[in-house]
Amino acid sequence: MDKYLGNKYYHLGDSACFAGSDPLIRKAVKKYNKTQIKDWLRAQDAYTLHVQRRKRFPRNKYIVNNIDDLWQVDLAVFNNLAPYNDGYKYLLVVIDVFSKYSWVRILRRKTGKEVNKALESIFAADKRKPQNMQSDKGKEFISILSKSFFKKHNINFYTTRNPDTKAAVVERVLKTIKSRLWRYFTYKNTLRYIDIIHAIVHGYNHTRHSSIKMAPAKVNESNILQVWRTLYKKKDKYQPAKFKVGDTVRVSKEKKHFAKGYEKNWTEEVFTISRVIRHPVPVYELKDMSGEVIDGTFYEPELQKVIVPKSKVYKIDQILEMKGTGKNKRVLVKWKGYPSKFNSWVPASQIMDIV
């Protein structure tokens, strides 16, 4: 089978050469079934590393039970508007995930010190602070100074796991604020916002929110149960898990803006599913080839099942060191796509050129 399918898939000029799965299935389905062909493709790096990945897909809801249980924070960059706003380049946006109430602060610099000062002013102004706070992995949020700040205020701080995934609730309110702001710019023929940004946010806080069926500013201790029921009264159906413990997978790679879809979309490194976590949308824990559990959990569209054949040839990124001579010659290699902890000594005789 390997020879037959390889002759189709890797033969330049063949209609199935280096294509997706469908052309090869159509070409070979009379000889092999669909499952056999897909399993063969799962063992081919040239195919699996370039499978298109999904960026948008259903995720599990944030379950919060009270006001100030969880705040999310994000930093919007307004570099191009700085000349019109006294040099202010950043907008810190904070939202209480339960009530959807939001705050903003303008910043000149993107530093942990500036962010901490802005958060301190929010705590002082409203005489409240969260039990938990979440952000993306921006350096301004995870610096030693910031860790000390959160510890001082007894706040459990954590970050989103996946680089492609923002803290979703604050990301959504930021889009709403930007939308109102740019409409104001058009109406007033201006790009200055620092004088009116708090009025924009005040307007948002007093607008009925679709998820809680009331304005964020109206959420208080007396109607918490009503809000909770509105948010969570509908029970989500649990989707069946696509993968099982022991499956070998690649992980979707973080892609920068304007990255090309035909470039490698998946990690060279392969992982094993170590745990399936049942949620309405199932998520998975992974471990690497050394057995170390990987930080975070992953959704199905972030994983691609692959097959690692016993005969797999691993590519070398760099030869770091050599020792010995003749038959005893050994080289220390860094493997392509794998972290340095997997660097290893191998007999020089096992290294070959791949053309």
Short mmCIF file of C-alpha atoms in Angstrom, two decimals:
data_model
loop_
_atom_site.label_atom_id
_atom_site.label_comp_id
_atom_site.label_asym_id
_atom_site.label_seq_id
_atom_site.Cartn_x
_atom_site.Cartn_y
_atom_site.Cartn_z
CA MET A 1 0.00 0.00 0.00
CA ASP A 2 2.78 2.42 0.93
CA LYS A 3 4.46 2.03 -2.45
CA TYR A 4 1.20 2.31 -4.40
CA LEU A 5 -0.07 5.43 -2.60
CA GLY A 6 3.41 6.96 -2.53
CA ASN A 7 3.67 6.62 -6.31
CA LYS A 8 0.41 8.55 -6.64
CA TYR A 9 0.97 11.21 -4.00
CA TYR A 10 4.64 11.99 -4.59
CA HIS A 11 4.76 11.56 -8.38
CA LEU A 12 4.94 15.04 -9.95
CA GLY A 13 2.37 15.41 -12.67
CA ASP A 14 -0.09 12.95 -11.13
CA SER A 15 -3.48 14.56 -10.46
CA ALA A 16 -3.19 13.58 -6.78
CA CYS A 17 0.37 14.80 -6.26
CA PHE A 18 0.77 16.83 -3.05
CA ALA A 19 -2.99 17.50 -2.97
CA GLY A 20 -5.53 17.19 -0.16
CA SER A 21 -7.11 13.88 0.80
CA ASP A 22 -10.01 13.85 -1.70
CA PRO A 23 -7.97 13.60 -4.95
CA LEU A 24 -5.94 10.69 -3.56
CA ILE A 25 -9.08 8.94 -2.31
CA ARG A 26 -10.71 9.26 -5.73
CA LYS A 27 -7.55 7.94 -7.35
CA ALA A 28 -7.04 4.93 -5.08
CA VAL A 29 -10.48 4.08 -3.65
CA LYS A 30 -10.92 1.07 -5.94
CA LYS A 31 -7.81 -0.53 -4.43
CA TYR A 32 -7.96 0.71 -0.82
CA ASN A 33 -10.80 1.98 1.34
CA LYS A 34 -11.15 5.57 2.55
CA THR A 35 -9.93 4.81 6.09
CA GLN A 36 -6.77 3.12 4.81
CA ILE A 37 -5.96 6.05 2.55
CA LYS A 38 -6.55 8.63 5.29
CA ASP A 39 -4.40 6.64 7.73
CA TRP A 40 -1.62 6.56 5.14
CA LEU A 41 -1.84 10.34 4.75
CA ARG A 42 -1.70 10.77 8.55
CA ALA A 43 1.77 9.24 8.43
CA GLN A 44 3.05 11.67 5.75
CA ASP A 45 4.73 14.85 7.06
CA ALA A 46 4.28 16.56 3.69
CA TYR A 47 0.53 16.21 4.15
CA THR A 48 -0.05 16.64 7.90
CA LEU A 49 2.15 19.72 8.38
CA HIS A 50 0.15 21.65 5.78
CA VAL A 51 -3.45 20.65 6.52
CA GLN A 52 -5.61 23.78 6.73
CA ARG A 53 -6.43 24.68 10.31
CA ARG A 54 -9.60 26.19 11.75
CA LYS A 55 -9.27 29.37 13.79
CA ARG A 56 -12.96 29.89 14.56
CA PHE A 57 -14.89 27.12 16.28
CA PRO A 58 -17.27 26.66 19.25
CA ARG A 59 -15.62 26.94 22.66
CA ASN A 60 -16.86 26.28 26.17
CA LYS A 61 -18.50 29.11 28.07
CA TYR A 62 -16.85 30.93 30.94
CA ILE A 63 -18.81 29.85 34.02
CA VAL A 64 -18.73 32.56 36.69
CA ASN A 65 -21.08 32.72 39.66
CA ASN A 66 -20.91 36.26 40.96
CA ILE A 67 -19.92 39.86 40.42
CA ASP A 68 -16.12 40.27 40.64
CA ASP A 69 -15.54 36.52 40.43
CA LEU A 70 -13.48 36.99 37.24
CA TRP A 71 -12.23 40.07 35.42
CA GLN A 72 -10.55 39.95 32.03
CA VAL A 73 -8.08 42.59 30.88
CA ASP A 74 -6.62 43.51 27.49
CA LEU A 75 -4.51 46.27 26.01
CA ALA A 76 -5.51 47.92 22.73
CA VAL A 77 -2.75 49.57 20.69
CA PHE A 78 -3.60 52.98 19.18
CA ASN A 79 -0.13 53.99 17.96
CA ASN A 80 -1.41 55.79 14.87
CA LEU A 81 -3.75 57.93 17.00
CA ALA A 82 -1.06 59.06 19.46
CA PRO A 83 -0.33 62.41 17.69
CA TYR A 84 -3.98 63.42 18.19
CA ASN A 85 -4.15 62.24 21.82
CA ASP A 86 -1.26 63.88 23.66
CA GLY A 87 1.02 60.90 23.06
CA TYR A 88 -1.29 58.28 24.58
CA LYS A 89 -0.81 55.04 22.62
CA TYR A 90 -2.70 52.38 24.57
CA LEU A 91 -6.14 51.71 25.97
CA LEU A 92 -6.42 49.32 28.91
CA VAL A 93 -9.81 47.61 28.86
CA VAL A 94 -11.17 45.63 31.82
CA ILE A 95 -14.46 43.73 32.08
CA ASP A 96 -16.26 41.89 34.86
CA VAL A 97 -17.19 38.63 33.09
CA PHE A 98 -20.39 38.09 35.12
CA SER A 99 -22.03 41.53 34.85
CA LYS A 100 -20.23 42.62 31.63
CA TYR A 101 -19.41 45.94 33.35
CA SER A 102 -16.32 47.55 31.84
CA TRP A 103 -13.63 50.10 32.67
CA VAL A 104 -10.93 51.75 30.55
CA ARG A 105 -7.72 53.67 31.23
CA ILE A 106 -5.45 55.46 28.75
CA LEU A 107 -1.71 54.71 28.86
CA ARG A 108 1.37 56.22 27.27
CA ARG A 109 3.60 53.19 27.77
CA LYS A 110 3.03 49.45 27.53
CA THR A 111 4.74 48.46 30.79
CA GLY A 112 3.82 46.46 33.86
CA LYS A 113 4.23 49.58 35.99
CA GLU A 114 1.75 51.58 33.88
CA VAL A 115 -0.76 48.71 33.78
CA ASN A 116 -0.56 48.18 37.54
CA LYS A 117 -1.09 51.89 38.18
CA ALA A 118 -4.17 51.86 35.92
CA LEU A 119 -5.63 48.79 37.63
CA GLU A 120 -4.98 50.36 41.03
CA SER A 121 -6.98 53.41 39.96
CA ILE A 122 -9.92 51.18 38.94
CA PHE A 123 -9.86 49.38 42.29
CA ALA A 124 -9.80 52.70 44.15
CA ALA A 125 -12.46 54.45 42.04
CA ASP A 126 -15.12 51.75 42.40
CA LYS A 127 -13.91 50.27 45.70
CA ARG A 128 -13.92 46.77 44.23
CA LYS A 129 -11.50 44.25 42.79
CA PRO A 130 -11.77 40.71 41.43
CA GLN A 131 -10.97 37.37 42.97
CA ASN A 132 -9.52 36.22 39.64
CA MET A 133 -8.07 38.09 36.67
CA GLN A 134 -7.25 36.77 33.20
CA SER A 135 -5.36 38.19 30.23
CA ASP A 136 -3.35 37.04 27.25
CA LYS A 137 0.39 36.47 27.66
CA GLY A 138 1.46 40.07 27.07
CA LYS A 139 4.69 40.93 28.92
CA GLU A 140 2.97 43.86 30.60
CA PHE A 141 0.73 41.39 32.46
CA ILE A 142 3.20 38.63 33.34
CA SER A 143 6.25 40.62 34.50
CA ILE A 144 7.73 40.08 37.97
CA LEU A 145 6.34 43.50 38.92
CA SER A 146 2.84 42.45 37.84
CA LYS A 147 3.04 39.13 39.71
CA SER A 148 3.96 41.06 42.84
CA PHE A 149 1.02 43.44 42.25
CA PHE A 150 -1.54 40.63 41.98
CA LYS A 151 -0.11 38.90 45.05
CA LYS A 152 -0.35 42.15 47.02
CA HIS A 153 -4.05 42.43 46.14
CA ASN A 154 -4.71 38.72 46.74
CA ILE A 155 -5.86 38.24 43.13
CA ASN A 156 -5.46 34.89 41.39
CA PHE A 157 -4.04 35.89 38.01
CA TYR A 158 -3.75 33.57 35.00
CA THR A 159 -3.37 33.82 31.25
CA THR A 160 -5.09 32.34 28.21
CA ARG A 161 -3.32 29.13 27.21
CA ASN A 162 -3.49 29.31 23.44
CA PRO A 163 -1.58 32.18 21.72
CA ASP A 164 -4.27 32.34 19.05
CA THR A 165 -6.99 32.79 21.63
CA LYS A 166 -7.61 36.09 23.36
CA ALA A 167 -9.54 36.45 26.62
CA ALA A 168 -12.80 36.27 24.67
CA VAL A 169 -15.14 38.42 26.78
CA VAL A 170 -12.82 41.43 27.01
CA GLU A 171 -11.97 41.03 23.32
CA ARG A 172 -15.66 41.34 22.50
CA VAL A 173 -16.21 44.48 24.59
CA LEU A 174 -13.10 46.03 23.05
CA LYS A 175 -14.66 45.56 19.61
CA THR A 176 -17.85 47.22 20.84
CA ILE A 177 -15.93 50.19 22.27
CA LYS A 178 -13.88 50.57 19.08
CA SER A 179 -17.04 50.47 16.98
CA ARG A 180 -18.63 53.30 18.97
CA LEU A 181 -15.37 55.22 18.97
CA TRP A 182 -14.89 55.12 15.20
CA ARG A 183 -18.49 56.19 14.62
CA TYR A 184 -17.76 59.16 16.88
CA PHE A 185 -14.61 59.90 14.84
CA THR A 186 -16.64 59.95 11.63
CA TYR A 187 -19.39 62.12 13.11
CA LYS A 188 -16.99 64.67 14.64
CA ASN A 189 -14.32 64.45 11.91
CA THR A 190 -11.65 63.90 14.57
CA LEU A 191 -9.25 61.24 15.81
CA ARG A 192 -9.08 62.49 19.39
CA TYR A 193 -10.61 60.14 21.95
CA ILE A 194 -8.93 60.75 25.33
CA ASP A 195 -11.50 63.41 26.30
CA ILE A 196 -14.55 61.29 25.53
CA ILE A 197 -13.52 57.64 26.01
CA HIS A 198 -15.07 57.42 29.49
CA ALA A 199 -18.36 58.75 28.11
CA ILE A 200 -18.26 56.06 25.42
CA VAL A 201 -17.74 53.36 28.05
CA HIS A 202 -20.44 54.88 30.28
CA GLY A 203 -22.82 54.55 27.34
CA TYR A 204 -21.86 50.90 26.89
CA ASN A 205 -22.34 50.16 30.61
CA HIS A 206 -25.86 51.60 30.49
CA THR A 207 -26.90 49.74 27.31
CA ARG A 208 -28.88 46.49 27.54
CA HIS A 209 -26.49 43.58 27.01
CA SER A 210 -27.79 40.68 24.94
CA SER A 211 -26.32 37.95 27.15
CA ILE A 212 -27.68 39.16 30.52
CA LYS A 213 -30.83 40.93 29.18
CA MET A 214 -30.08 44.12 31.13
CA ALA A 215 -27.50 46.91 31.25
CA PRO A 216 -24.22 45.97 32.98
CA ALA A 217 -24.61 48.98 35.30
CA LYS A 218 -27.88 47.53 36.63
CA VAL A 219 -26.36 44.27 37.84
CA ASN A 220 -26.07 44.27 41.65
CA GLU A 221 -26.31 42.03 44.71
CA SER A 222 -30.13 41.97 44.53
CA ASN A 223 -30.37 40.46 41.02
CA ILE A 224 -27.33 38.15 40.86
CA LEU A 225 -29.50 35.02 40.79
CA GLN A 226 -31.62 36.45 37.98
CA VAL A 227 -28.51 37.21 35.91
CA TRP A 228 -27.03 33.76 36.60
CA ARG A 229 -30.23 32.05 35.44
CA THR A 230 -30.27 34.18 32.29
CA LEU A 231 -26.68 33.25 31.50
CA TYR A 232 -26.78 29.54 32.28
CA LYS A 233 -30.41 28.33 32.33
CA LYS A 234 -30.00 26.58 28.96
CA LYS A 235 -28.09 23.32 29.35
CA ASP A 236 -25.62 22.69 26.56
CA LYS A 237 -25.53 19.27 24.92
CA TYR A 238 -22.29 17.38 25.35
CA GLN A 239 -20.48 16.60 22.11
CA PRO A 240 -18.81 13.18 21.78
CA ALA A 241 -15.01 13.20 21.92
CA LYS A 242 -13.28 12.71 18.58
CA PHE A 243 -9.94 11.60 20.07
CA LYS A 244 -9.03 9.09 22.79
CA VAL A 245 -6.21 8.72 25.30
CA GLY A 246 -3.10 7.47 23.52
CA ASP A 247 -3.83 9.10 20.16
CA THR A 248 -0.83 10.84 18.60
CA VAL A 249 -1.45 14.42 17.44
CA ARG A 250 0.12 17.57 16.08
CA VAL A 251 -0.90 20.94 17.54
CA SER A 252 -2.07 23.92 15.51
CA LYS A 253 0.69 26.53 15.32
CA GLU A 254 0.36 30.16 16.29
CA LYS A 255 0.27 32.18 13.07
CA LYS A 256 1.25 35.82 12.86
CA HIS A 257 -0.81 38.36 10.95
CA PHE A 258 -0.58 37.86 7.17
CA ALA A 259 0.91 34.35 7.54
CA LYS A 260 0.28 32.33 4.40
CA GLY A 261 -2.21 29.47 4.61
CA TYR A 262 0.02 27.16 2.57
CA GLU A 263 2.93 27.43 5.02
CA LYS A 264 3.27 24.91 7.85
CA ASN A 265 0.16 25.12 10.03
CA TRP A 266 1.08 22.43 12.56
CA THR A 267 3.93 21.60 14.92
CA GLU A 268 6.71 19.29 13.79
CA GLU A 269 6.67 17.93 17.33
CA VAL A 270 4.06 15.28 18.00
CA PHE A 271 2.24 14.74 21.29
CA THR A 272 0.09 12.07 22.89
CA ILE A 273 -3.37 12.66 24.35
CA SER A 274 -3.09 11.97 28.08
CA ARG A 275 -6.59 12.95 29.21
CA VAL A 276 -10.01 13.62 27.69
CA ILE A 277 -11.99 16.24 29.65
CA ARG A 278 -15.75 16.09 29.24
CA HIS A 279 -17.33 19.48 28.63
CA PRO A 280 -20.13 20.49 26.24
CA VAL A 281 -17.19 20.98 23.86
CA PRO A 282 -14.57 18.35 24.81
CA VAL A 283 -10.99 19.43 25.50
CA TYR A 284 -7.78 17.45 25.80
CA GLU A 285 -4.61 17.37 27.86
CA LEU A 286 -1.38 16.35 26.12
CA LYS A 287 2.02 14.98 27.05
CA ASP A 288 5.18 15.16 24.98
CA MET A 289 7.38 12.25 23.89
CA SER A 290 9.23 12.32 27.23
CA GLY A 291 5.96 11.96 29.15
CA GLU A 292 5.87 15.57 30.41
CA VAL A 293 2.33 16.97 30.58
CA ILE A 294 1.88 20.10 28.43
CA ASP A 295 0.49 23.23 30.06
CA GLY A 296 -3.13 23.97 29.14
CA THR A 297 -5.93 22.18 27.35
CA PHE A 298 -6.74 21.96 23.65
CA TYR A 299 -9.91 21.87 21.55
CA GLU A 300 -10.35 19.34 18.74
CA PRO A 301 -9.79 21.84 15.88
CA GLU A 302 -6.43 22.67 17.51
CA LEU A 303 -5.32 19.05 17.16
CA GLN A 304 -4.69 16.79 14.18
CA LYS A 305 -4.42 13.04 14.58
CA VAL A 306 -1.28 11.63 12.99
CA ILE A 307 0.36 8.23 12.72
CA VAL A 308 4.06 7.92 13.56
CA PRO A 309 5.46 4.89 11.72
CA LYS A 310 8.25 2.90 13.35
CA SER A 311 10.39 3.68 10.30
CA LYS A 312 9.93 7.46 10.67
CA VAL A 313 13.05 9.50 9.90
CA TYR A 314 13.43 12.57 12.12
CA LYS A 315 14.92 15.70 10.58
CA ILE A 316 17.92 17.39 12.14
CA ASP A 317 17.81 21.13 12.72
CA GLN A 318 21.44 21.51 13.77
CA ILE A 319 24.52 19.44 14.65
CA LEU A 320 25.76 20.92 17.92
CA GLU A 321 28.82 18.81 18.75
CA MET A 322 30.85 15.81 17.60
CA LYS A 323 33.03 13.30 19.42
CA GLY A 324 34.86 10.09 18.62
CA THR A 325 36.22 8.83 15.31
CA GLY A 326 35.42 6.16 12.77
CA LYS A 327 32.73 3.72 13.86
CA ASN A 328 32.66 5.36 17.31
CA LYS A 329 31.90 8.84 15.97
CA ARG A 330 28.82 10.37 17.61
CA VAL A 331 27.07 13.70 17.12
CA LEU A 332 24.88 15.82 19.39
CA VAL A 333 21.87 16.93 17.36
CA LYS A 334 18.98 19.31 17.80
CA TRP A 335 15.89 17.80 16.18
CA LYS A 336 13.83 19.99 13.88
CA GLY A 337 10.68 21.28 15.55
CA TYR A 338 11.53 19.84 18.98
CA PRO A 339 12.68 21.78 22.08
CA SER A 340 16.28 21.59 23.27
CA LYS A 341 15.46 19.07 26.01
CA PHE A 342 15.22 16.45 23.23
CA ASN A 343 18.77 17.13 21.99
CA SER A 344 20.56 13.78 21.90
CA TRP A 345 23.73 11.96 20.94
CA VAL A 346 23.36 9.60 17.98
CA PRO A 347 25.86 7.51 15.99
CA ALA A 348 27.12 9.50 13.02
CA SER A 349 26.41 6.46 10.86
CA GLN A 350 22.66 6.93 11.44
CA ILE A 351 22.64 10.40 9.86
CA MET A 352 21.73 10.61 6.21
CA ASP A 353 20.96 13.26 3.62
CA ILE A 354 17.36 13.47 2.48
CA VAL A 355 16.91 14.63 -1.10
#
